[in-house]
Each structure stands twice: as C-alpha cells, then as structure tokens.
Amino acid sequence: MGVGASEQVSDRDRAKARSVTPVWARESGKRRSTLSREAIVTAALRIADAEGLAAVSIRRIATELGARTMSLYSYIDSKADLFDLMTEEIAGEVLIAEGLPADWRQAITAIACRSREVGLRHPWQIDLVNQRSHAMIGPNGLRHLEQSVAALSGLRLEPLDAWRAIAAVDDYVLGFVSREIREREIARHAEAGGLEGEELVQPYLQGLADSGEFVAITPLLRDGLRCTGGDFEQGLNWMLDGIERQYG
Amino acid sequence: MGVGASEQVSDRDRAKARSVTPVWARESGKRRSTLSREAIVTAALRIADAEGLAAVSIRRIATELGARTMSLYSYIDSKADLFDLMTEEIAGEVLIAEGLPADWRQAITAIACRSREVGLRHPWQIDLVNQRSHAMIGPNGLRHLEQSVAALSGLRLEPLDAWRAIAAVDDYVLGFVSREIREREIARHAEAGGLEGEELVQPYLQGLADSGEFVAITPLLRDGLRCTGGDFEQGLNWMLDGIERQYG
DNA sequence: GCGGTATTTCGTACAGCGTATCGGCAAATC
DNA sequence: GATTTGCCGATACGCTGTACGAAATACCGC
C-alpha cells in the first residue's frame, strides 16, 4: 500500500461521505436534459400515487421518462436516495402556507389534520416512513418542525419540552393514519373480493366469540370488528388536554 | 357455462376463499416431518430478528430448514401468509400473563409498555404492521384487544368508547415506537460509518440555522437534533389524562 | 398386505428487482 | 488536431416470489 493505497482510501472516504451526507446537501450531478432529479421524483410520485410504492422501480421510472435504466443513477445514488427525495416532497405538502391560528390548540390541530390529509392522499408515505434513512431532517421536514414549535410559542415552553409535546402529537397522528390506511385497504380488498370476504371472516370471529375466552369484546366481535376506527380529533384532543393540563 | 364451467367457478371460489379467509382459520396441510408451519415461522422469526425483515425470503428459510424452496408452499400459500403468522406470533409476546393491575391507568400503562418492549425487541414488526393484511384479528391480536378492554372495565364505558380509547393509545404507542426505532437505526448507521456522519450532517443543519428561516428551532438545530426523542410515559400520561378527564 | 388415491416434494422457469461493471463515444483541454 | 476526460447506456449478476407439473411418498379401505 503506497500512493495508490492512499488514493483508494480517499475514494472510500468519498463513498462513505456520500452514504452519510443527506441527499439534499448533494448536488444533482447532471447537466444534460430530458432527465433531471425533479423529473425523476415527479414520475416516482405519480407511480406511487397510482399503484403504490411497490410499483416504483428504477426501470419503470426510466421507461416512463424515455430514458435508459442506468441513466437515472446520474441523478440519484441509490433507490434509498429517491425515497428520501419523495419523502421530502411530501413533507412539503404538510406545510401550512397561510398564517396559523393564534390559539395553540387550534394551530396544532390544523397541522395535525393537514398531516393526516396528506397521509391519506399518499398512503405509501407510511411505508416510506418506516424505511430507515434520515428522512425527517430534510428542509421541508424541518419546516414542519419549525411550524409546530412556532404553534406552541404561546405556551412558552423550553425548546426540548416543546419538541417532546410535538413528538407525542406526531406519534399519535402517525399511528392513527397508519391504522386508518390499513383499515381502508382491508375494506378495499374485501370489496374487490366480493362481500364473501366478510362472510368468511365472520364465522371465524363468531367461533372465537363462542369460545368464551373473549367476554369483554364479544359485542365488538359480533359486529365483525367493523368499527370504523377511532375518531381522529377525539384522540388528538385527549392528547392536547393532557399537554394543556401540564403546561397550560 | 355448463357443468364444466360450474366446476371452474367452484375452483375460483375456493381460490378466492383462500385469499380472504384468515390464515389462522386454515389448516396447515402437513403430515410429513422436518417441515411444518411452526418450523417455518420459527426460522423466519430467527432470521428477521438477526438480519431484519428484508433478509426473510422463502429460499433462505428453505435452505436453513434443509428443504427445497417450493416445499414451503405446502404449508403456506404465500409470503403474505407467512407475514401474518409472524405477526400473530409477535402479538402473543405482547400479552400479559399475570393479572393486570386493578387501576385502569396502571393496567393500560403496563400493556403499552409491553407493546413498546416487544416492538423494540423485534424492530421489523413495524415493517410488518404496514404490510396490509388482516393481521390484527389473529387470535393473539384479539387477546390483546380483550385484555385492553378488560383493563378499562373500571371506567364502565360503552364497548365502542372503550375501543376508541384503546385505539388512541395504541396509535400513540405505534407512532412512538416507530420513531424510536427510526432514531435507533439512524444512530447505529452513523456509528457504523464512524463519527463523520454527524460531522457531515451538522454543517448542513448549521447552514439552515444560519439562513434565518428556522428561528424557533435554532436551539434544537445547534444540538444537531440529537434530542433523544420524547419520553414514552410522559406522552402516554398526556393521553391518559385526556381520557380520564372525559370519562373518569 | 395391497392397490388406489391424495398429498407432498421439488426441479425448472418466468418476470421482475437494484445496481456493478465496462466498452465506446462525445466533449473538453492542450 | 491530438489527447484526455468523463459520461451513456448495454449487459450481466445475483436476488426475489411463485406458477407449473412431474415424481415421490403416505394414508386408507379392502
């Protein structure tokens, strides 16, 4: 290992740097036309909205853009990068452009409802969220955080306390939307398979109900667990009540 | 469509039925040894715990079990089925065997903490949750629901109200654990790439802080967003406070 | 015990995936 | 004009889930 080795180390360092530096801080390598980071992300979003995240593949995007598969790698380093960029794009939709209500509860509620809307509009966002990657610290992700902290300014909290309150609310929103999407897709699945879906699950549930093990939830089982899910604002208000009780 | 067609319809119906009937209600077609539904699921769990859900493949499981790839399909109709069974297995770990505390807050807290422990022990559970499928209505999933409803019995709620309160708590738990896992993996990733990870992200954050756009969260940015995340029990207590305020 | 049947096993194949590699071509530099 | 540099794109590798059908095996009535 001499001079050449040192060059190799340099290369490896560059690779490591690339793997750790957020995508948004990297330049979009290209100069030629027809292809661009923006076009790639836009196409990916279109496909994901239409057919789900699983349908988003490098080959597919290239085809739709009239480019060759490997050309996309001039603009993104990996599919994970593309996912980061998609996440960032969606995070932008969560931002509230007009002024926030002065009342902190109304402001947080507005932000939470917007988050939910966006999540339902792009159900694949949930899959993306769990895809690891420092996706939350993109510019738009931070703008969301900024907006949320600003919404709480009336409470005059320490930054860390404000952040914790926001995290708790965001956690609830994420969990709720996740369940909402899940229920929605199950319903759609059952619908696609005809009503027989219900008819096949119901005896199974009835059997469990008759087993005597599930006394507390027998009424729920009898309704086929068709409960339309919780009430979003109700749960949110519970959380906000608790925050208000502590800090308000 | 004559007699032959009617037979074909019958086949198609059976296929549809299979696609909609929960796995747990189906028999595990086996009779030979070395291979069994249980063995398959156990192997899958081991792989997932050790190397993540992505490492779980039919071929891989078959290899570890000394069987041929396609043999697994005698016990499982699809990989989605396998995921359902894995989910069910994990749901069992969430159940609390010993008696629950009489106080409803303590009981719900115990259940929530257990859920969190299990989620952290099997980080891939999060990926599984977002995989659609009627995974939550397996026997163990329903036992969890039963246990939660029973925990709230002291509040004497309508079944639907109880279910909503539980759903809200579960949503919060899911969201929190999801974020916790995300942060944990990012930390591990940065650690694996050396401390340079932080060093590369920090200038990016500092640049944003200097831009003047993020006044409210500048202190957080300065700390590199290293905030160790919210406090699980604090957020949970906020939610429980809100529930108590309404029903207590 | 034995034949027939039902079930299980498993080789092969297909269509798809992300992306490493590398030959050749075009543009930029001297 | 000659040389170097850097990018485009084709090909290929190893992986995925699983449909299909032939072969092998176990079970059951006799």
Coordinates of C-alpha atoms in Angstrom, one line a residue, chain B:
Chain B
M1 CA -71.4 -22.0 -18.8
G2 CA -72.3 -25.7 -18.3
V3 CA -71.3 -28.3 -15.8
G4 CA -67.6 -27.9 -16.5
A5 CA -67.9 -24.1 -16.1
S6 CA -69.6 -24.6 -12.8
E7 CA -66.7 -26.7 -11.7
Q8 CA -64.3 -24.0 -12.7
V9 CA -66.3 -21.4 -10.8
S10 CA -66.1 -23.6 -7.8
D11 CA -62.4 -23.7 -8.1
R12 CA -62.2 -19.9 -8.5
D13 CA -64.4 -19.6 -5.5
R14 CA -62.1 -21.8 -3.5
A15 CA -59.2 -19.7 -4.5
K16 CA -60.9 -16.5 -3.6
A17 CA -62.0 -18.0 -0.3
R18 CA -58.4 -18.9 0.4
S19 CA -57.3 -15.4 -0.3
V20 CA -59.7 -13.9 2.1
T21 CA -60.0 -16.4 4.9
P22 CA -57.5 -15.6 7.7
V23 CA -54.5 -18.0 7.8
W24 CA -55.3 -19.0 11.3
A25 CA -58.6 -20.5 10.2
R26 CA -56.9 -22.6 7.6
E27 CA -55.4 -26.0 8.2
S28 CA -51.7 -26.4 7.8
G29 CA -51.8 -29.1 5.2
K30 CA -48.9 -31.0 6.6
R31 CA -48.2 -34.5 7.6
R32 CA -44.6 -35.1 6.9
S33 CA -41.8 -34.1 9.3
T34 CA -38.8 -31.8 9.2
L35 CA -41.1 -29.2 7.7
S36 CA -44.0 -27.7 9.5
R37 CA -45.7 -24.4 9.7
E38 CA -44.3 -23.9 13.1
A39 CA -40.7 -24.6 12.0
I40 CA -41.1 -22.2 9.1
V41 CA -42.4 -19.4 11.2
T42 CA -39.7 -20.0 13.9
A43 CA -37.0 -19.9 11.2
A44 CA -38.5 -16.7 9.8
L45 CA -38.6 -15.1 13.2
R46 CA -35.0 -16.0 13.8
I47 CA -33.8 -14.6 10.5
A48 CA -35.9 -11.4 11.0
D49 CA -34.5 -10.8 14.5
A50 CA -31.0 -11.3 13.3
E51 CA -30.9 -9.6 10.0
G52 CA -34.1 -7.7 9.5
L53 CA -37.3 -8.4 7.6
A54 CA -35.6 -7.9 4.2
A55 CA -33.5 -11.0 4.9
V56 CA -36.5 -13.2 5.2
S57 CA -37.0 -14.9 1.9
I58 CA -38.6 -18.2 1.0
R59 CA -35.4 -19.6 -0.4
R60 CA -33.5 -18.6 2.7
I61 CA -35.9 -20.2 5.1
A62 CA -36.0 -23.4 3.0
T63 CA -32.2 -23.5 3.0
E64 CA -32.0 -23.1 6.7
L65 CA -34.5 -25.8 7.2
G66 CA -32.8 -28.2 4.8
A67 CA -35.8 -28.2 2.5
R68 CA -36.3 -27.2 -1.1
T69 CA -37.7 -23.8 -1.8
M70 CA -41.1 -24.8 -3.2
S71 CA -41.8 -27.3 -0.4
L72 CA -42.7 -24.4 1.9
Y73 CA -45.7 -23.7 -0.2
S74 CA -47.3 -26.8 1.1
Y75 CA -47.6 -25.1 4.4
I76 CA -48.1 -21.6 3.4
D77 CA -50.0 -20.1 0.5
S78 CA -47.9 -17.1 0.0
K79 CA -45.3 -14.9 1.7
A80 CA -48.1 -12.7 2.9
D81 CA -49.4 -15.6 4.9
L82 CA -46.0 -16.1 6.5
F83 CA -46.1 -12.5 7.5
D84 CA -49.5 -12.9 9.0
L85 CA -48.2 -15.8 11.0
M86 CA -45.1 -13.9 12.2
T87 CA -47.3 -11.0 13.2
E88 CA -49.5 -13.4 15.2
E89 CA -46.5 -14.9 16.9
I90 CA -45.3 -11.5 18.0
A91 CA -48.7 -10.4 19.1
G92 CA -48.5 -13.3 21.6
E93 CA -45.5 -11.7 23.2
V94 CA -47.5 -8.6 23.9
L95 CA -50.0 -10.4 26.1
I96 CA -49.6 -10.0 29.8
A97 CA -49.8 -13.4 31.5
E98 CA -50.0 -12.4 35.1
G99 CA -53.0 -10.5 36.4
L100 CA -53.4 -6.9 35.4
P101 CA -53.4 -4.1 38.0
A102 CA -56.9 -3.1 39.1
D103 CA -56.3 0.6 38.4
W104 CA -57.1 1.2 34.8
R105 CA -54.2 3.6 34.2
Q106 CA -51.7 1.2 35.6
A107 CA -53.2 -1.6 33.6
I108 CA -53.1 0.3 30.3
T109 CA -49.6 1.6 31.1
A110 CA -48.4 -1.9 31.7
I111 CA -49.9 -3.1 28.4
A112 CA -48.5 -0.1 26.5
C113 CA -45.0 -0.6 28.0
R114 CA -45.1 -4.3 27.0
S115 CA -46.1 -3.3 23.5
R116 CA -43.2 -1.0 23.3
E117 CA -40.7 -3.6 24.6
V118 CA -41.8 -6.1 22.0
G119 CA -41.7 -3.5 19.3
L120 CA -38.1 -2.7 20.2
R121 CA -37.1 -6.3 20.5
H122 CA -38.4 -7.0 17.0
P123 CA -37.9 -3.8 15.1
W124 CA -39.1 -5.4 11.9
Q125 CA -42.6 -5.6 13.4
I126 CA -43.1 -2.0 12.3
D127 CA -42.5 -3.0 8.7
L128 CA -44.9 -5.8 9.1
V129 CA -47.6 -3.7 10.6
N130 CA -47.7 -1.5 7.5
Q131 CA -47.8 -4.6 5.3
R132 CA -51.5 -4.7 4.6
S133 CA -53.4 -7.9 5.6
H134 CA -55.9 -8.5 8.3
A135 CA -53.1 -9.2 10.7
M136 CA -54.7 -7.6 13.7
I137 CA -57.5 -10.0 14.0
G138 CA -55.5 -13.1 14.7
P139 CA -56.3 -14.9 18.0
N140 CA -53.4 -13.2 19.8
G141 CA -54.3 -9.8 18.3
L142 CA -57.8 -10.2 19.7
R143 CA -56.5 -11.4 23.0
H144 CA -54.6 -8.1 23.2
L145 CA -57.8 -6.2 22.4
E146 CA -59.6 -8.3 25.0
Q147 CA -57.0 -7.5 27.6
S148 CA -57.1 -3.8 26.9
V149 CA -60.9 -3.6 27.1
A150 CA -60.8 -5.6 30.3
A151 CA -58.2 -3.1 31.7
L152 CA -60.7 -0.3 31.1
S153 CA -63.6 -2.1 32.7
G154 CA -63.3 0.1 35.8
L155 CA -64.4 3.1 33.6
R156 CA -67.7 1.4 32.6
L157 CA -67.6 2.6 29.1
E158 CA -69.7 1.6 26.1
P159 CA -67.8 -1.0 24.1
L160 CA -67.3 1.4 21.3
D161 CA -66.0 4.1 23.5
A162 CA -63.6 1.8 25.2
W163 CA -62.4 0.6 21.8
R164 CA -61.8 4.2 20.7
A165 CA -59.8 5.0 23.8
I166 CA -57.7 1.9 23.3
A167 CA -57.2 2.7 19.6
A168 CA -55.9 6.1 20.5
V169 CA -53.4 4.7 23.0
D170 CA -52.3 2.0 20.6
D171 CA -51.9 4.6 17.9
Y172 CA -49.7 6.7 20.1
V173 CA -47.6 3.6 21.1
L174 CA -47.2 2.6 17.5
G175 CA -46.1 6.0 16.4
F176 CA -43.7 6.4 19.3
V177 CA -42.1 3.0 18.8
S178 CA -41.8 3.7 15.1
R179 CA -39.9 6.9 15.7
E180 CA -37.8 5.3 18.4
I181 CA -36.8 2.5 16.0
R182 CA -36.1 5.0 13.3
E183 CA -33.8 7.1 15.6
R184 CA -32.1 4.0 16.8
E185 CA -31.3 2.8 13.4
I186 CA -30.0 6.1 12.3
A187 CA -27.7 6.2 15.3
R188 CA -26.5 2.8 14.5
H189 CA -26.0 3.7 10.9
A190 CA -24.0 6.8 11.9
E191 CA -22.0 4.8 14.3
A192 CA -21.1 2.2 11.7
G193 CA -20.0 5.0 9.4
G194 CA -17.8 6.5 12.0
L195 CA -18.4 9.7 13.8
E196 CA -18.0 11.5 10.4
G197 CA -21.7 11.0 9.9
E198 CA -22.5 13.6 12.5
E199 CA -19.8 15.8 11.2
L200 CA -21.3 15.8 7.7
V201 CA -24.8 16.4 8.8
Q202 CA -24.0 19.2 11.2
P203 CA -22.8 21.7 8.6
Y204 CA -26.0 21.2 6.7
L205 CA -28.1 21.8 9.8
Q206 CA -25.9 24.8 10.7
G207 CA -26.4 26.3 7.3
L208 CA -30.2 26.0 7.7
A209 CA -30.0 27.5 11.1
D210 CA -27.9 30.5 9.7
S211 CA -30.4 31.0 7.0
G212 CA -32.7 32.7 9.5
E213 CA -35.7 30.7 8.4
F214 CA -35.7 28.4 11.4
V215 CA -35.8 30.8 14.3
A216 CA -38.0 28.7 16.5
I217 CA -35.9 25.6 16.3
T218 CA -32.4 27.1 16.2
P219 CA -31.5 25.8 19.6
L220 CA -32.5 22.3 18.5
L221 CA -30.6 22.5 15.3
R222 CA -27.5 23.7 17.2
D223 CA -27.6 20.4 19.2
G224 CA -27.7 18.5 15.9
L225 CA -31.3 17.4 16.6
R226 CA -29.7 14.8 18.8
C227 CA -32.7 15.1 21.1
T228 CA -33.1 11.7 22.4
G229 CA -36.7 11.6 21.5
G230 CA -39.7 12.1 23.6
D231 CA -40.4 10.5 26.9
F232 CA -42.7 7.5 26.3
E233 CA -44.5 7.5 29.6
Q234 CA -44.9 11.3 29.5
G235 CA -46.8 11.2 26.2
L236 CA -48.8 8.2 27.4
N237 CA -49.8 10.0 30.5
W238 CA -50.9 13.0 28.5
M239 CA -53.2 10.7 26.5
L240 CA -54.5 9.0 29.6
D241 CA -55.1 12.4 31.3
G242 CA -57.3 13.4 28.4
I243 CA -59.2 10.1 28.6
E244 CA -59.6 10.4 32.4
R245 CA -60.8 14.0 32.0
Q246 CA -63.6 12.8 29.7
Y247 CA -64.6 9.5 31.3
G248 CA -63.1 9.5 34.8

